[in-house]
JSON list of C-alpha atoms in Angstrom, two decimals:
[
{"chain": "A", "resi": 1, "resn": "LYS", "atom": "CA", "xyz": [-24.49, 26.48, 173.90]},
{"chain": "A", "resi": 2, "resn": "VAL", "atom": "CA", "xyz": [-26.30, 29.52, 172.67]},
{"chain": "A", "resi": 3, "resn": "LEU", "atom": "CA", "xyz": [-29.91, 30.53, 172.87]},
{"chain": "A", "resi": 4, "resn": "ILE", "atom": "CA", "xyz": [-31.01, 33.29, 170.52]},
{"chain": "A", "resi": 5, "resn": "THR", "atom": "CA", "xyz": [-33.63, 35.75, 171.65]},
{"chain": "A", "resi": 6, "resn": "ILE", "atom": "CA", "xyz": [-35.34, 38.15, 169.30]},
{"chain": "A", "resi": 7, "resn": "ASP", "atom": "CA", "xyz": [-37.32, 41.11, 170.61]},
{"chain": "A", "resi": 8, "resn": "ASP", "atom": "CA", "xyz": [-40.36, 42.93, 169.30]},
{"chain": "A", "resi": 9, "resn": "ALA", "atom": "CA", "xyz": [-41.67, 40.68, 166.47]},
{"chain": "A", "resi": 10, "resn": "PHE", "atom": "CA", "xyz": [-40.72, 43.04, 163.67]},
{"chain": "A", "resi": 11, "resn": "SER", "atom": "CA", "xyz": [-41.95, 42.00, 160.22]},
{"chain": "A", "resi": 12, "resn": "SER", "atom": "CA", "xyz": [-38.33, 42.13, 159.00]},
{"chain": "A", "resi": 13, "resn": "PHE", "atom": "CA", "xyz": [-37.58, 39.24, 161.35]},
{"chain": "A", "resi": 14, "resn": "TYR", "atom": "CA", "xyz": [-40.39, 37.21, 159.78]},
{"chain": "A", "resi": 15, "resn": "ASN", "atom": "CA", "xyz": [-39.38, 38.08, 156.23]},
{"chain": "A", "resi": 16, "resn": "PHE", "atom": "CA", "xyz": [-35.60, 37.67, 156.47]},
{"chain": "A", "resi": 17, "resn": "ALA", "atom": "CA", "xyz": [-34.33, 35.95, 159.61]},
{"chain": "A", "resi": 18, "resn": "TRP", "atom": "CA", "xyz": [-37.15, 33.45, 160.16]},
{"chain": "A", "resi": 19, "resn": "PRO", "atom": "CA", "xyz": [-36.65, 31.53, 156.89]},
{"chain": "A", "resi": 20, "resn": "TYR", "atom": "CA", "xyz": [-32.94, 31.16, 157.65]},
{"chain": "A", "resi": 21, "resn": "LEU", "atom": "CA", "xyz": [-33.46, 30.11, 161.29]},
{"chain": "A", "resi": 22, "resn": "LYS", "atom": "CA", "xyz": [-36.10, 27.61, 160.22]},
{"chain": "A", "resi": 23, "resn": "LYS", "atom": "CA", "xyz": [-33.90, 26.14, 157.49]},
{"chain": "A", "resi": 24, "resn": "GLU", "atom": "CA", "xyz": [-30.93, 25.80, 159.86]},
{"chain": "A", "resi": 25, "resn": "LYS", "atom": "CA", "xyz": [-33.14, 24.59, 162.77]},
{"chain": "A", "resi": 26, "resn": "ILE", "atom": "CA", "xyz": [-31.66, 27.23, 165.08]},
{"chain": "A", "resi": 27, "resn": "PRO", "atom": "CA", "xyz": [-33.61, 27.50, 168.37]},
{"chain": "A", "resi": 28, "resn": "PHE", "atom": "CA", "xyz": [-34.82, 30.87, 169.59]},
{"chain": "A", "resi": 29, "resn": "ILE", "atom": "CA", "xyz": [-37.32, 32.74, 171.72]},
{"chain": "A", "resi": 30, "resn": "LEU", "atom": "CA", "xyz": [-39.34, 35.47, 170.01]},
{"chain": "A", "resi": 31, "resn": "PHE", "atom": "CA", "xyz": [-40.33, 38.09, 172.60]},
{"chain": "A", "resi": 32, "resn": "VAL", "atom": "CA", "xyz": [-43.54, 39.83, 171.60]},
{"chain": "A", "resi": 33, "resn": "SER", "atom": "CA", "xyz": [-44.95, 43.15, 172.81]},
{"chain": "A", "resi": 34, "resn": "THR", "atom": "CA", "xyz": [-48.64, 42.70, 172.16]},
{"chain": "A", "resi": 35, "resn": "GLU", "atom": "CA", "xyz": [-49.67, 46.31, 171.50]},
{"chain": "A", "resi": 36, "resn": "ALA", "atom": "CA", "xyz": [-47.70, 46.54, 168.24]},
{"chain": "A", "resi": 37, "resn": "ILE", "atom": "CA", "xyz": [-48.84, 43.23, 166.74]},
{"chain": "A", "resi": 38, "resn": "GLY", "atom": "CA", "xyz": [-50.50, 43.74, 163.36]},
{"chain": "A", "resi": 39, "resn": "LYS", "atom": "CA", "xyz": [-49.32, 47.32, 163.01]},
{"chain": "A", "resi": 40, "resn": "ASN", "atom": "CA", "xyz": [-47.10, 48.52, 160.19]},
{"chain": "A", "resi": 41, "resn": "GLY", "atom": "CA", "xyz": [-43.62, 47.02, 160.53]},
{"chain": "A", "resi": 42, "resn": "TYR", "atom": "CA", "xyz": [-44.68, 44.28, 162.96]},
{"chain": "A", "resi": 43, "resn": "MET", "atom": "CA", "xyz": [-45.75, 40.67, 162.59]},
{"chain": "A", "resi": 44, "resn": "ASN", "atom": "CA", "xyz": [-49.38, 39.68, 162.92]},
{"chain": "A", "resi": 45, "resn": "TRP", "atom": "CA", "xyz": [-50.89, 36.87, 165.01]},
{"chain": "A", "resi": 46, "resn": "LYS", "atom": "CA", "xyz": [-51.12, 34.52, 162.00]},
{"chain": "A", "resi": 47, "resn": "GLN", "atom": "CA", "xyz": [-47.36, 34.83, 161.48]},
{"chain": "A", "resi": 48, "resn": "ILE", "atom": "CA", "xyz": [-46.61, 34.39, 165.19]},
{"chain": "A", "resi": 49, "resn": "LYS", "atom": "CA", "xyz": [-48.79, 31.25, 165.29]},
{"chain": "A", "resi": 50, "resn": "GLU", "atom": "CA", "xyz": [-46.97, 29.88, 162.22]},
{"chain": "A", "resi": 51, "resn": "ILE", "atom": "CA", "xyz": [-43.58, 30.37, 163.87]},
{"chain": "A", "resi": 52, "resn": "GLU", "atom": "CA", "xyz": [-44.76, 29.06, 167.23]},
{"chain": "A", "resi": 53, "resn": "LYS", "atom": "CA", "xyz": [-45.66, 25.67, 165.72]},
{"chain": "A", "resi": 54, "resn": "GLU", "atom": "CA", "xyz": [-42.01, 24.85, 165.04]},
{"chain": "A", "resi": 55, "resn": "LYS", "atom": "CA", "xyz": [-40.19, 22.49, 167.41]},
{"chain": "A", "resi": 56, "resn": "ASN", "atom": "CA", "xyz": [-37.29, 24.82, 168.33]},
{"chain": "A", "resi": 57, "resn": "VAL", "atom": "CA", "xyz": [-39.31, 28.02, 168.66]},
{"chain": "A", "resi": 58, "resn": "TYR", "atom": "CA", "xyz": [-40.68, 29.58, 171.82]},
{"chain": "A", "resi": 59, "resn": "ILE", "atom": "CA", "xyz": [-42.76, 32.70, 172.24]},
{"chain": "A", "resi": 60, "resn": "GLY", "atom": "CA", "xyz": [-42.03, 35.07, 175.11]},
{"chain": "A", "resi": 61, "resn": "ASN", "atom": "CA", "xyz": [-43.94, 37.93, 176.71]},
{"chain": "A", "resi": 62, "resn": "HIS", "atom": "CA", "xyz": [-42.30, 41.35, 176.29]},
{"chain": "A", "resi": 63, "resn": "SER", "atom": "CA", "xyz": [-45.10, 43.40, 177.94]},
{"chain": "A", "resi": 64, "resn": "HIS", "atom": "CA", "xyz": [-47.99, 45.10, 176.19]},
{"chain": "A", "resi": 65, "resn": "SER", "atom": "CA", "xyz": [-46.71, 48.62, 175.58]},
{"chain": "A", "resi": 66, "resn": "HIS", "atom": "CA", "xyz": [-42.94, 48.02, 175.42]},
{"chain": "A", "resi": 67, "resn": "GLU", "atom": "CA", "xyz": [-42.56, 51.17, 177.48]},
{"chain": "A", "resi": 68, "resn": "TYR", "atom": "CA", "xyz": [-39.82, 51.71, 180.04]},
{"chain": "A", "resi": 69, "resn": "LEU", "atom": "CA", "xyz": [-41.66, 49.94, 182.88]},
{"chain": "A", "resi": 70, "resn": "VAL", "atom": "CA", "xyz": [-39.17, 51.12, 185.51]},
{"chain": "A", "resi": 71, "resn": "ASP", "atom": "CA", "xyz": [-40.74, 54.59, 185.23]},
{"chain": "A", "resi": 72, "resn": "PHE", "atom": "CA", "xyz": [-44.30, 53.28, 185.66]},
{"chain": "A", "resi": 73, "resn": "LYS", "atom": "CA", "xyz": [-46.33, 53.23, 188.88]},
{"chain": "A", "resi": 74, "resn": "GLU", "atom": "CA", "xyz": [-46.87, 49.75, 190.30]},
{"chain": "A", "resi": 75, "resn": "THR", "atom": "CA", "xyz": [-50.50, 49.56, 189.10]},
{"chain": "A", "resi": 76, "resn": "GLU", "atom": "CA", "xyz": [-49.43, 50.62, 185.61]},
{"chain": "A", "resi": 77, "resn": "ILE", "atom": "CA", "xyz": [-46.77, 47.90, 185.57]},
{"chain": "A", "resi": 78, "resn": "THR", "atom": "CA", "xyz": [-49.19, 45.16, 186.59]},
{"chain": "A", "resi": 79, "resn": "ASN", "atom": "CA", "xyz": [-51.85, 46.42, 184.16]},
{"chain": "A", "resi": 80, "resn": "ASP", "atom": "CA", "xyz": [-49.37, 46.46, 181.28]},
{"chain": "A", "resi": 81, "resn": "ILE", "atom": "CA", "xyz": [-48.07, 42.95, 181.94]},
{"chain": "A", "resi": 82, "resn": "ASP", "atom": "CA", "xyz": [-51.57, 41.58, 182.65]},
{"chain": "A", "resi": 83, "resn": "THR", "atom": "CA", "xyz": [-52.91, 43.11, 179.43]},
{"chain": "A", "resi": 84, "resn": "ALA", "atom": "CA", "xyz": [-50.20, 41.35, 177.44]},
{"chain": "A", "resi": 85, "resn": "SER", "atom": "CA", "xyz": [-50.87, 38.06, 179.24]},
{"chain": "A", "resi": 86, "resn": "LYS", "atom": "CA", "xyz": [-54.60, 38.26, 178.45]},
{"chain": "A", "resi": 87, "resn": "ILE", "atom": "CA", "xyz": [-53.87, 38.98, 174.79]},
{"chain": "A", "resi": 88, "resn": "PHE", "atom": "CA", "xyz": [-51.52, 36.00, 174.60]},
{"chain": "A", "resi": 89, "resn": "ILE", "atom": "CA", "xyz": [-54.20, 33.75, 176.10]},
{"chain": "A", "resi": 90, "resn": "GLU", "atom": "CA", "xyz": [-56.79, 35.08, 173.60]},
{"chain": "A", "resi": 91, "resn": "ASN", "atom": "CA", "xyz": [-54.50, 34.56, 170.61]},
{"chain": "A", "resi": 92, "resn": "LEU", "atom": "CA", "xyz": [-52.27, 31.59, 171.48]},
{"chain": "A", "resi": 93, "resn": "GLY", "atom": "CA", "xyz": [-54.29, 29.89, 174.20]},
{"chain": "A", "resi": 94, "resn": "TYR", "atom": "CA", "xyz": [-51.59, 30.43, 176.85]},
{"chain": "A", "resi": 95, "resn": "ASN", "atom": "CA", "xyz": [-49.38, 33.02, 178.48]},
{"chain": "A", "resi": 96, "resn": "PRO", "atom": "CA", "xyz": [-45.71, 32.33, 177.68]},
{"chain": "A", "resi": 97, "resn": "ILE", "atom": "CA", "xyz": [-43.40, 31.06, 180.44]},
{"chain": "A", "resi": 98, "resn": "PHE", "atom": "CA", "xyz": [-40.64, 33.48, 179.34]},
{"chain": "A", "resi": 99, "resn": "PHE", "atom": "CA", "xyz": [-40.61, 37.23, 179.98]},
{"chain": "A", "resi": 100, "resn": "SER", "atom": "CA", "xyz": [-38.11, 39.78, 178.69]},
{"chain": "A", "resi": 101, "resn": "TYR", "atom": "CA", "xyz": [-37.95, 43.10, 180.51]},
{"chain": "A", "resi": 102, "resn": "PRO", "atom": "CA", "xyz": [-38.44, 45.96, 178.02]},
{"chain": "A", "resi": 103, "resn": "PHE", "atom": "CA", "xyz": [-35.08, 47.66, 177.46]},
{"chain": "A", "resi": 104, "resn": "GLY", "atom": "CA", "xyz": [-33.60, 44.88, 179.61]},
{"chain": "A", "resi": 105, "resn": "GLU", "atom": "CA", "xyz": [-34.22, 46.81, 182.83]},
{"chain": "A", "resi": 106, "resn": "TYR", "atom": "CA", "xyz": [-36.38, 46.13, 185.85]},
{"chain": "A", "resi": 107, "resn": "SER", "atom": "CA", "xyz": [-36.99, 47.16, 189.45]},
{"chain": "A", "resi": 108, "resn": "SER", "atom": "CA", "xyz": [-37.35, 44.88, 192.46]},
{"chain": "A", "resi": 109, "resn": "PHE", "atom": "CA", "xyz": [-41.14, 45.29, 192.19]},
{"chain": "A", "resi": 110, "resn": "ILE", "atom": "CA", "xyz": [-41.16, 44.29, 188.51]},
{"chain": "A", "resi": 111, "resn": "LYS", "atom": "CA", "xyz": [-38.97, 41.27, 189.22]},
{"chain": "A", "resi": 112, "resn": "ARG", "atom": "CA", "xyz": [-41.26, 40.15, 192.08]},
{"chain": "A", "resi": 113, "resn": "TYR", "atom": "CA", "xyz": [-44.36, 40.55, 189.93]},
{"chain": "A", "resi": 114, "resn": "VAL", "atom": "CA", "xyz": [-42.81, 38.74, 186.98]},
{"chain": "A", "resi": 115, "resn": "SER", "atom": "CA", "xyz": [-41.66, 35.89, 189.24]},
{"chain": "A", "resi": 116, "resn": "LYS", "atom": "CA", "xyz": [-45.29, 35.27, 190.21]},
{"chain": "A", "resi": 117, "resn": "ASN", "atom": "CA", "xyz": [-46.45, 35.04, 186.59]},
{"chain": "A", "resi": 118, "resn": "PHE", "atom": "CA", "xyz": [-43.58, 33.54, 184.58]},
{"chain": "A", "resi": 119, "resn": "LEU", "atom": "CA", "xyz": [-41.00, 30.76, 184.99]},
{"chain": "A", "resi": 120, "resn": "PHE", "atom": "CA", "xyz": [-38.03, 32.69, 183.55]},
{"chain": "A", "resi": 121, "resn": "SER", "atom": "CA", "xyz": [-37.17, 36.29, 182.74]},
{"chain": "A", "resi": 122, "resn": "PHE", "atom": "CA", "xyz": [-34.38, 38.00, 180.88]},
{"chain": "A", "resi": 123, "resn": "GLY", "atom": "CA", "xyz": [-32.62, 41.31, 181.46]},
{"chain": "A", "resi": 124, "resn": "GLN", "atom": "CA", "xyz": [-29.88, 42.98, 179.52]},
{"chain": "A", "resi": 125, "resn": "HIS", "atom": "CA", "xyz": [-26.64, 42.68, 181.42]},
{"chain": "A", "resi": 126, "resn": "SER", "atom": "CA", "xyz": [-23.40, 40.83, 180.84]},
{"chain": "A", "resi": 127, "resn": "GLY", "atom": "CA", "xyz": [-22.32, 37.48, 182.15]},
{"chain": "A", "resi": 128, "resn": "VAL", "atom": "CA", "xyz": [-23.08, 33.82, 181.71]},
{"chain": "A", "resi": 129, "resn": "ILE", "atom": "CA", "xyz": [-25.82, 31.60, 183.03]},
{"chain": "A", "resi": 130, "resn": "ASP", "atom": "CA", "xyz": [-25.03, 28.70, 185.29]},
{"chain": "A", "resi": 131, "resn": "THR", "atom": "CA", "xyz": [-27.05, 26.56, 187.71]},
{"chain": "A", "resi": 132, "resn": "ASN", "atom": "CA", "xyz": [-26.70, 29.16, 190.48]},
{"chain": "A", "resi": 133, "resn": "LYS", "atom": "CA", "xyz": [-28.16, 32.03, 188.45]},
{"chain": "A", "resi": 134, "resn": "ASP", "atom": "CA", "xyz": [-31.47, 33.58, 189.50]},
{"chain": "A", "resi": 135, "resn": "ARG", "atom": "CA", "xyz": [-33.98, 32.49, 186.84]},
{"chain": "A", "resi": 136, "resn": "TYR", "atom": "CA", "xyz": [-35.60, 35.94, 186.95]},
{"chain": "A", "resi": 137, "resn": "GLU", "atom": "CA", "xyz": [-32.32, 37.68, 186.15]},
{"chain": "A", "resi": 138, "resn": "LEU", "atom": "CA", "xyz": [-31.15, 35.63, 183.18]},
{"chain": "A", "resi": 139, "resn": "MET", "atom": "CA", "xyz": [-28.62, 37.58, 181.16]},
{"chain": "A", "resi": 140, "resn": "ILE", "atom": "CA", "xyz": [-28.67, 38.50, 177.54]},
{"chain": "A", "resi": 141, "resn": "ALA", "atom": "CA", "xyz": [-26.13, 40.41, 175.51]},
{"chain": "A", "resi": 142, "resn": "ALA", "atom": "CA", "xyz": [-27.38, 42.88, 172.93]},
{"chain": "A", "resi": 143, "resn": "MET", "atom": "CA", "xyz": [-26.37, 42.58, 169.34]},
{"chain": "A", "resi": 144, "resn": "GLY", "atom": "CA", "xyz": [-27.31, 44.83, 166.51]},
{"chain": "A", "resi": 145, "resn": "ASN", "atom": "CA", "xyz": [-25.91, 47.85, 164.83]},
{"chain": "A", "resi": 146, "resn": "LYS", "atom": "CA", "xyz": [-23.83, 48.67, 167.90]},
{"chain": "A", "resi": 147, "resn": "GLY", "atom": "CA", "xyz": [-24.07, 45.65, 170.26]},
{"chain": "A", "resi": 148, "resn": "LEU", "atom": "CA", "xyz": [-21.09, 43.66, 168.95]},
{"chain": "A", "resi": 149, "resn": "GLY", "atom": "CA", "xyz": [-19.79, 46.13, 166.41]},
{"chain": "A", "resi": 150, "resn": "TRP", "atom": "CA", "xyz": [-21.62, 44.57, 163.48]},
{"chain": "A", "resi": 151, "resn": "THR", "atom": "CA", "xyz": [-23.66, 46.55, 160.98]},
{"chain": "A", "resi": 152, "resn": "SER", "atom": "CA", "xyz": [-25.52, 45.42, 157.90]},
{"chain": "A", "resi": 153, "resn": "GLU", "atom": "CA", "xyz": [-23.73, 47.98, 155.77]},
{"chain": "A", "resi": 154, "resn": "GLY", "atom": "CA", "xyz": [-21.84, 46.40, 152.90]},
{"chain": "A", "resi": 155, "resn": "PHE", "atom": "CA", "xyz": [-24.19, 43.43, 152.51]},
{"chain": "A", "resi": 156, "resn": "SER", "atom": "CA", "xyz": [-26.47, 43.19, 149.49]},
{"chain": "A", "resi": 157, "resn": "ASP", "atom": "CA", "xyz": [-29.42, 41.91, 151.52]},
{"chain": "A", "resi": 158, "resn": "ASP", "atom": "CA", "xyz": [-30.45, 40.83, 155.00]},
{"chain": "A", "resi": 159, "resn": "GLU", "atom": "CA", "xyz": [-30.06, 37.11, 154.25]},
{"chain": "A", "resi": 160, "resn": "GLN", "atom": "CA", "xyz": [-26.43, 37.66, 153.22]},
{"chain": "A", "resi": 161, "resn": "ALA", "atom": "CA", "xyz": [-25.83, 39.60, 156.45]},
{"chain": "A", "resi": 162, "resn": "ILE", "atom": "CA", "xyz": [-27.45, 36.88, 158.57]},
{"chain": "A", "resi": 163, "resn": "THR", "atom": "CA", "xyz": [-25.37, 34.20, 156.84]},
{"chain": "A", "resi": 164, "resn": "LYS", "atom": "CA", "xyz": [-22.18, 36.19, 157.44]},
{"chain": "A", "resi": 165, "resn": "ILE", "atom": "CA", "xyz": [-23.01, 36.58, 161.14]},
{"chain": "A", "resi": 166, "resn": "HIS", "atom": "CA", "xyz": [-23.68, 32.86, 161.41]},
{"chain": "A", "resi": 167, "resn": "GLU", "atom": "CA", "xyz": [-20.36, 32.03, 159.74]},
{"chain": "A", "resi": 168, "resn": "ASN", "atom": "CA", "xyz": [-18.34, 34.42, 161.91]},
{"chain": "A", "resi": 169, "resn": "PHE", "atom": "CA", "xyz": [-19.98, 34.15, 165.30]},
{"chain": "A", "resi": 170, "resn": "GLY", "atom": "CA", "xyz": [-21.77, 30.78, 165.33]},
{"chain": "A", "resi": 171, "resn": "TYR", "atom": "CA", "xyz": [-25.41, 30.99, 166.32]},
{"chain": "A", "resi": 172, "resn": "ILE", "atom": "CA", "xyz": [-25.48, 34.69, 167.04]},
{"chain": "A", "resi": 173, "resn": "LEU", "atom": "CA", "xyz": [-28.39, 36.69, 165.74]},
{"chain": "A", "resi": 174, "resn": "GLY", "atom": "CA", "xyz": [-30.44, 39.23, 167.58]},
{"chain": "A", "resi": 175, "resn": "ARG", "atom": "CA", "xyz": [-29.41, 38.78, 171.19]},
{"chain": "A", "resi": 176, "resn": "ILE", "atom": "CA", "xyz": [-27.53, 35.86, 172.70]},
{"chain": "A", "resi": 177, "resn": "LEU", "atom": "CA", "xyz": [-27.54, 33.91, 175.90]},
{"chain": "A", "resi": 178, "resn": "LEU", "atom": "CA", "xyz": [-24.58, 31.70, 176.80]},
{"chain": "A", "resi": 179, "resn": "ASP", "atom": "CA", "xyz": [-24.63, 28.86, 179.30]}
]
């Protein structure tokens, strides 16, 4: 089984990938960094709410700033995550149960803090998930221009590229999680 995760809520996801995922009923988690929402190149809250209503779609917290939290002081880390959580509550009525560490990296402090505020978190490292895996160290594999060697070059549009990925790799788009 594969779970797709998409980071950052770029408007290109909404315009190109979302219609395809919706049509094919492919489940995914959209990880949102709240600071960028509504800015040029990013989705807005209306679009996120539209996506969130679908049965196979989950929204995840990806921090507020999307900065490299490992370099932050502890108070800056908690403030950043808490700010995002408050914004989610204001806009969606809840704080998501999923958290994705920005850049896939975390410290022991970040992991402890996240474990007190979320049910699951994802970091970028290789491997598979089984019943013995720590739910605050769930693994994802990056995919993109360099992640699995695929690039969009040679395709006439994004939908054609997404379709080609789906045909060749199964439900791989964005980042993947195998169980």
